[in-house]
mmCIF file of C-alpha atoms in Angstrom:
data_model
loop_
_atom_site.group_PDB
_atom_site.id
_atom_site.type_symbol
_atom_site.label_atom_id
_atom_site.label_comp_id
_atom_site.label_asym_id
_atom_site.label_seq_id
_atom_site.Cartn_x
_atom_site.Cartn_y
_atom_site.Cartn_z
ATOM 1 C CA ILE C 435 10.320 7.571 -56.750
ATOM 2 C CA TYR C 436 14.083 7.619 -56.258
ATOM 3 C CA ILE C 437 15.250 10.581 -54.152
ATOM 4 C CA ASN C 438 18.816 11.686 -54.810
ATOM 5 C CA ASP C 439 21.287 11.726 -51.895
ATOM 6 C CA VAL C 440 19.005 9.721 -49.579
ATOM 7 C CA LYS C 441 20.548 6.525 -48.238
ATOM 8 C CA PRO C 442 19.817 3.730 -45.739
ATOM 9 C CA GLY C 443 19.764 5.035 -42.189
ATOM 10 C CA ASP C 444 18.414 8.432 -43.223
ATOM 11 C CA VAL C 445 14.883 9.650 -42.570
ATOM 12 C CA LEU C 446 12.770 10.853 -45.485
ATOM 13 C CA LYS C 447 10.767 14.043 -44.925
ATOM 14 C CA VAL C 448 7.525 14.132 -46.953
ATOM 15 C CA THR C 449 5.607 17.416 -46.991
ATOM 16 C CA ILE C 450 2.076 16.918 -48.318
ATOM 17 C CA GLU C 451 1.387 20.161 -50.133
ATOM 18 C CA LYS C 452 -1.794 19.469 -52.103
ATOM 19 C CA ILE C 453 -4.401 16.748 -52.667
ATOM 20 C CA ASP C 454 -6.772 17.316 -55.586
ATOM 21 C CA ILE C 455 -9.565 14.733 -55.806
ATOM 22 C CA ALA C 456 -12.171 13.745 -58.396
ATOM 23 C CA ASN C 457 -15.869 14.500 -57.995
ATOM 24 C CA THR C 458 -16.897 10.839 -57.717
ATOM 25 C CA GLY C 459 -15.780 8.146 -55.286
ATOM 26 C CA VAL C 460 -16.536 4.469 -54.751
ATOM 27 C CA MET C 461 -16.954 2.207 -51.712
ATOM 28 C CA VAL C 462 -17.306 -1.531 -51.256
ATOM 29 C CA THR C 463 -18.515 -3.855 -48.496
ATOM 30 C CA GLY C 464 -18.806 -7.618 -48.515
ATOM 31 C CA PRO C 465 -18.472 -10.954 -46.725
ATOM 32 C CA GLY C 466 -15.227 -11.301 -44.824
ATOM 33 C CA MET C 467 -14.294 -7.667 -45.369
ATOM 34 C CA GLY C 468 -13.607 -5.392 -42.421
ATOM 35 C CA VAL C 469 -15.140 -5.440 -38.959
ATOM 36 C CA MET C 470 -18.691 -6.171 -40.180
ATOM 37 C CA GLY C 471 -17.701 -8.765 -42.762
ATOM 38 C CA ASN C 472 -18.865 -11.675 -40.619
ATOM 39 C CA ARG C 473 -22.445 -10.345 -40.837
ATOM 40 C CA LEU C 474 -22.558 -9.291 -44.496
ATOM 41 C CA LYS C 475 -23.957 -11.758 -47.046
ATOM 42 C CA ASP C 476 -23.418 -9.979 -50.376
ATOM 43 C CA MET C 477 -20.984 -7.663 -52.093
ATOM 44 C CA ASN C 478 -22.160 -4.055 -52.346
ATOM 45 C CA VAL C 479 -20.356 -1.459 -54.469
ATOM 46 C CA ARG C 480 -21.630 2.126 -54.561
ATOM 47 C CA LYS C 481 -20.598 5.413 -56.118
ATOM 48 C CA PHE C 482 -20.942 8.695 -54.240
ATOM 49 C CA ASP C 483 -20.764 12.273 -55.490
ATOM 50 C CA VAL C 484 -18.127 14.590 -54.064
ATOM 51 C CA ASP C 485 -18.801 18.345 -54.077
ATOM 52 C CA ASN C 486 -15.319 19.804 -53.993
ATOM 53 C CA GLU C 487 -16.594 23.383 -53.872
ATOM 54 C CA LYS C 488 -18.709 22.800 -50.761
ATOM 55 C CA GLY C 489 -16.388 20.148 -49.331
ATOM 56 C CA THR C 490 -19.139 17.570 -48.871
ATOM 57 C CA VAL C 491 -20.048 14.004 -49.842
ATOM 58 C CA ASP C 492 -23.697 13.190 -50.642
ATOM 59 C CA PHE C 493 -24.817 10.096 -48.688
ATOM 60 C CA ASP C 494 -28.522 9.307 -48.415
ATOM 61 C CA GLY C 495 -29.450 12.979 -48.105
ATOM 62 C CA LEU C 496 -26.628 13.670 -45.654
ATOM 63 C CA ARG C 497 -23.851 16.119 -46.442
ATOM 64 C CA LEU C 498 -20.800 14.425 -44.973
ATOM 65 C CA PRO C 499 -17.635 16.525 -44.730
ATOM 66 C CA VAL C 500 -14.775 15.803 -47.108
ATOM 67 C CA ASN C 501 -11.564 14.876 -45.291
ATOM 68 C CA LYS C 502 -9.007 14.172 -47.995
ATOM 69 C CA MET C 503 -6.307 11.739 -46.919
ATOM 70 C CA ILE C 504 -3.728 9.333 -48.326
ATOM 71 C CA GLY C 505 -4.206 5.698 -47.321
ATOM 72 C CA VAL C 506 -0.975 4.161 -48.642
ATOM 73 C CA ILE C 507 2.267 6.115 -48.401
ATOM 74 C CA GLY C 508 5.770 4.906 -47.693
ATOM 75 C CA VAL C 509 9.195 3.771 -48.816
ATOM 76 C CA ALA C 510 10.567 0.372 -49.830
ATOM 77 C CA PRO C 511 10.480 -1.994 -46.812
ATOM 78 C CA PRO C 512 13.723 -3.237 -45.255
ATOM 79 C CA ASN C 513 13.685 -6.849 -46.409
ATOM 80 C CA ALA C 514 11.292 -8.766 -48.651
ATOM 81 C CA ALA C 515 8.541 -7.061 -50.629
ATOM 82 C CA VAL C 516 5.393 -6.171 -48.680
ATOM 83 C CA ASN C 517 1.883 -6.095 -50.136
ATOM 84 C CA ASN C 518 0.541 -2.533 -50.486
ATOM 85 C CA GLY C 519 -2.327 -3.522 -48.180
ATOM 86 C CA THR C 520 0.012 -4.036 -45.210
ATOM 87 C CA PRO C 521 1.530 -1.250 -43.076
ATOM 88 C CA ASP C 522 4.760 -1.465 -41.098
ATOM 89 C CA THR C 523 7.808 0.608 -40.200
ATOM 90 C CA HIS C 524 8.191 1.658 -43.846
ATOM 91 C CA GLY C 525 4.714 3.248 -43.821
ATOM 92 C CA GLY C 526 2.462 1.519 -46.325
ATOM 93 C CA ASN C 527 -1.282 1.119 -45.777
ATOM 94 C CA MET C 528 -1.454 3.083 -42.509
ATOM 95 C CA ASP C 529 -4.833 4.610 -43.463
ATOM 96 C CA SER C 530 -4.412 7.628 -41.212
ATOM 97 C CA VAL C 531 -6.737 10.615 -41.449
ATOM 98 C CA LYS C 532 -3.704 12.679 -40.376
ATOM 99 C CA VAL C 533 -1.910 12.017 -43.688
ATOM 100 C CA THR C 534 -3.460 15.010 -45.378
ATOM 101 C CA GLU C 535 -2.710 18.453 -46.789
ATOM 102 C CA GLY C 536 -0.291 20.426 -44.636
ATOM 103 C CA ALA C 537 1.049 17.418 -42.753
ATOM 104 C CA VAL C 538 4.711 16.389 -42.748
ATOM 105 C CA LEU C 539 5.486 12.668 -42.672
ATOM 106 C CA TYR C 540 8.858 11.237 -41.619
ATOM 107 C CA LEU C 541 9.808 7.721 -42.750
ATOM 108 C CA PRO C 542 12.883 5.607 -41.963
ATOM 109 C CA VAL C 543 14.893 4.799 -45.096
ATOM 110 C CA TYR C 544 16.133 1.282 -45.869
ATOM 111 C CA HIS C 545 17.409 1.532 -49.463
ATOM 112 C CA GLU C 546 19.317 3.944 -51.663
ATOM 113 C CA GLY C 547 16.942 6.645 -52.878
ATOM 114 C CA ALA C 548 14.246 5.535 -50.386
ATOM 115 C CA LEU C 549 11.970 4.377 -53.268
ATOM 116 C CA PHE C 550 8.919 6.396 -52.261
ATOM 117 C CA GLY C 551 5.337 5.786 -53.356
ATOM 118 C CA LEU C 552 1.773 6.679 -52.465
ATOM 119 C CA GLY C 553 -1.816 5.918 -53.454
ATOM 120 C CA ASP C 554 -5.157 4.780 -52.059
ATOM 121 C CA VAL C 555 -6.479 8.333 -51.684
ATOM 122 C CA HIS C 556 -9.804 8.875 -49.925
ATOM 123 C CA ALA C 557 -12.274 11.752 -50.098
ATOM 124 C CA ALA C 558 -13.639 10.760 -46.699
ATOM 125 C CA MET C 559 -12.862 8.160 -44.054
ATOM 126 C CA GLY C 560 -13.226 7.746 -40.312
ATOM 127 C CA ASP C 561 -10.588 6.426 -37.929
ATOM 128 C CA GLY C 562 -10.610 2.633 -38.104
ATOM 129 C CA GLU C 563 -11.736 2.310 -41.750
ATOM 130 C CA ILE C 564 -14.056 -0.361 -40.358
ATOM 131 C CA SER C 565 -15.539 -1.465 -43.704
ATOM 132 C CA VAL C 566 -12.020 -1.895 -45.205
ATOM 133 C CA SER C 567 -12.897 0.945 -47.592
ATOM 134 C CA GLY C 568 -12.913 4.707 -47.379
ATOM 135 C CA LEU C 569 -14.433 6.770 -50.180
ATOM 136 C CA GLU C 570 -11.864 5.772 -52.799
ATOM 137 C CA VAL C 571 -11.127 8.497 -55.353
ATOM 138 C CA GLU C 572 -8.864 9.364 -58.234
ATOM 139 C CA ALA C 573 -6.404 12.052 -57.125
ATOM 140 C CA ASP C 574 -3.420 14.218 -57.980
ATOM 141 C CA VAL C 575 -1.062 14.632 -55.021
ATOM 142 C CA THR C 576 1.760 17.151 -54.700
ATOM 143 C CA VAL C 577 4.512 16.328 -52.210
ATOM 144 C CA LYS C 578 7.954 17.695 -51.403
ATOM 145 C CA LEU C 579 10.587 15.010 -50.766
ATOM 146 C CA GLU C 580 13.828 15.712 -48.880
ATOM 147 C CA LYS C 581 16.145 14.257 -46.270
ATOM 148 C CA ALA C 582 15.224 15.101 -42.688
ATOM 149 C CA GLU C 583 17.791 17.304 -40.995
ATOM 150 C CA THR C 584 17.887 15.947 -37.447
ATOM 151 C CA LEU C 585 14.871 13.738 -36.701
ATOM 152 C CA ARG C 586 15.651 10.053 -36.228
ATOM 153 C CA THR C 587 12.899 7.444 -36.016
ATOM 154 C CA TYR C 588 12.304 3.752 -36.658
ATOM 155 C CA HIS C 589 8.567 4.246 -37.192
ATOM 156 C CA PRO C 590 6.526 6.746 -39.218
ATOM 157 C CA VAL C 591 6.089 10.133 -37.533
ATOM 158 C CA ILE C 592 3.668 12.885 -38.577
ATOM 159 C CA THR C 593 3.671 16.533 -37.579
ATOM 160 C CA ASP C 594 0.961 19.091 -38.276
ATOM 161 C CA GLU C 595 -0.361 22.314 -36.783
ATOM 162 C CA ASP C 596 -1.886 20.364 -33.884
ATOM 163 C CA GLY C 597 1.192 18.436 -32.797
ATOM 164 C CA VAL C 598 3.073 15.191 -33.424
ATOM 165 C CA TYR C 599 1.906 11.599 -33.998
ATOM 166 C CA MET C 600 3.855 8.339 -33.682
ATOM 167 C CA MET C 601 2.548 5.521 -35.916
ATOM 168 C CA VAL C 602 3.130 1.850 -35.066
ATOM 169 C CA SER C 603 1.666 -1.188 -36.843
ATOM 170 C CA ASP C 604 1.341 -4.732 -35.486
ATOM 171 C CA LYS C 605 -0.891 -7.767 -35.909
ATOM 172 C CA ASP C 606 -1.902 -7.170 -32.271
ATOM 173 C CA LEU C 607 -3.517 -3.743 -31.808
ATOM 174 C CA ASN C 608 -2.631 -3.795 -28.110
ATOM 175 C CA LEU C 609 1.057 -4.100 -28.968
ATOM 176 C CA ALA C 610 0.769 -1.342 -31.569
ATOM 177 C CA VAL C 611 -0.764 0.968 -28.961
ATOM 178 C CA ASP C 612 1.911 0.139 -26.374
ATOM 179 C CA GLN C 613 4.770 0.622 -28.819
ATOM 180 C CA SER C 614 3.410 3.935 -30.089
ATOM 181 C CA VAL C 615 3.597 5.236 -26.509
ATOM 182 C CA HIS C 616 7.108 3.859 -25.961
ATOM 183 C CA LYS C 617 8.432 5.249 -29.245
ATOM 184 C CA MET C 618 6.914 8.684 -28.671
ATOM 185 C CA THR C 619 8.436 8.795 -25.205
ATOM 186 C CA ASP C 620 11.816 7.846 -26.669
ATOM 187 C CA LEU C 621 11.472 10.565 -29.305
ATOM 188 C CA LEU C 622 10.587 13.408 -26.949
ATOM 189 C CA GLN C 623 12.250 12.671 -23.599
ATOM 190 C CA PRO C 624 15.786 13.614 -24.756
ATOM 191 C CA HIS C 625 14.480 17.136 -25.435
ATOM 192 C CA THR C 626 13.445 17.508 -21.779
ATOM 193 C CA ASN C 627 15.137 17.203 -18.386
ATOM 194 C CA LEU C 628 12.379 14.939 -17.103
ATOM 195 C CA PRO C 629 13.139 11.521 -15.591
ATOM 196 C CA LEU C 630 11.247 8.654 -17.182
ATOM 197 C CA SER C 631 8.730 8.557 -14.342
ATOM 198 C CA GLU C 632 7.731 12.196 -14.846
ATOM 199 C CA MET C 633 7.842 11.895 -18.639
ATOM 200 C CA THR C 634 5.363 9.054 -18.245
ATOM 201 C CA MET C 635 3.172 11.332 -16.128
ATOM 202 C CA LEU C 636 3.255 14.009 -18.834
ATOM 203 C CA MET C 637 2.355 11.508 -21.552
ATOM 204 C CA SER C 638 -0.549 10.265 -19.447
ATOM 205 C CA LEU C 639 -1.814 13.802 -18.788
ATOM 206 C CA ALA C 640 -1.488 15.267 -22.276
ATOM 207 C CA GLY C 641 -0.925 12.421 -24.746
ATOM 208 C CA GLN C 642 -3.734 10.721 -26.670
ATOM 209 C CA THR C 643 -3.919 7.117 -27.809
ATOM 210 C CA GLN C 644 -5.644 6.989 -31.204
ATOM 211 C CA ILE C 645 -6.297 4.410 -33.927
ATOM 212 C CA ASN C 646 -5.635 4.652 -37.656
ATOM 213 C CA GLN C 647 -7.133 1.410 -38.956
ATOM 214 C CA VAL C 648 -8.209 -1.997 -37.645
ATOM 215 C CA VAL C 649 -8.810 -3.972 -40.865
ATOM 216 C CA ASP C 650 -5.396 -4.623 -42.436
ATOM 217 C CA PRO C 651 -3.093 -7.617 -41.808
ATOM 218 C CA LYS C 652 -1.329 -5.319 -39.335
ATOM 219 C CA LYS C 653 -3.360 -2.772 -37.383
ATOM 220 C CA THR C 654 -2.032 0.761 -36.895
ATOM 221 C CA ALA C 655 -2.153 2.851 -33.739
ATOM 222 C CA ARG C 656 -0.959 6.407 -33.296
ATOM 223 C CA PHE C 657 0.025 8.312 -30.175
ATOM 224 C CA PHE C 658 -0.521 12.075 -30.249
ATOM 225 C CA VAL C 659 1.223 14.820 -28.291
ATOM 226 C CA PRO C 660 -0.099 18.390 -28.707
ATOM 227 C CA ARG C 661 2.045 21.181 -30.077
ATOM 228 C CA TYR C 662 2.064 23.241 -26.885
ATOM 229 C CA ILE C 663 4.154 20.471 -25.285
ATOM 230 C CA LEU C 664 6.674 20.718 -28.125
ATOM 231 C CA GLU C 665 6.795 24.498 -27.826
ATOM 232 C CA HIS C 666 7.266 24.417 -24.034
ATOM 233 C CA TYR C 667 10.339 22.162 -24.343
ATOM 234 C CA ASN C 668 11.600 23.844 -27.540
ATOM 235 C CA VAL C 669 11.296 20.605 -29.474
ATOM 236 C CA GLU C 670 12.028 21.128 -33.176
ATOM 237 C CA LEU C 671 11.264 18.108 -35.327
ATOM 238 C CA LYS C 672 12.764 18.606 -38.765
#
């Protein structure tokens, strides 16, 4: 999708207003796929019913909660084309359970019009997506696309009612974790009067290192800071 008046160097603001999903989803496991792929001998594809009224997924007599989320969402990458299965600074296959209804995603823009796209919607998925598959479903997604007013970032940022998340992808999960902390610190420290040493203390006391997915060519970590920190320092991300 080409967004008018959005140019390289801007940040695209994506408000996820609604995710409507089908009543059936599919999953797959198999050799070489995901964390357990080295122990699996055969391909296994299964359908599962989704009860959208009750918000549950039927799995072997269990009623698992629906947690609708968008696996692939982003803009055109800065240089050569990138496979939709790979996340990076442009977004892509971040597979974050936080990319859901009510969340606002901020993405750095590299090309005129940003060239936005999304897909890979899941009815349910846990952090890590360890089988390389969530409950894949057909979906209709409603988003609002606009240029961010003041926020500047070189990595995807998400805000929701709970707080703010910095997303970083790297082939090395350790590096992704480290960079998510650095980039969050860089984002928030200018809004405070704290020296770096005390900002580091605050991040260690209140911040949370979390994982999106560990099965793609680049793994994605997120660092979370709760909203009460933003409110205390009058941080407005928009």
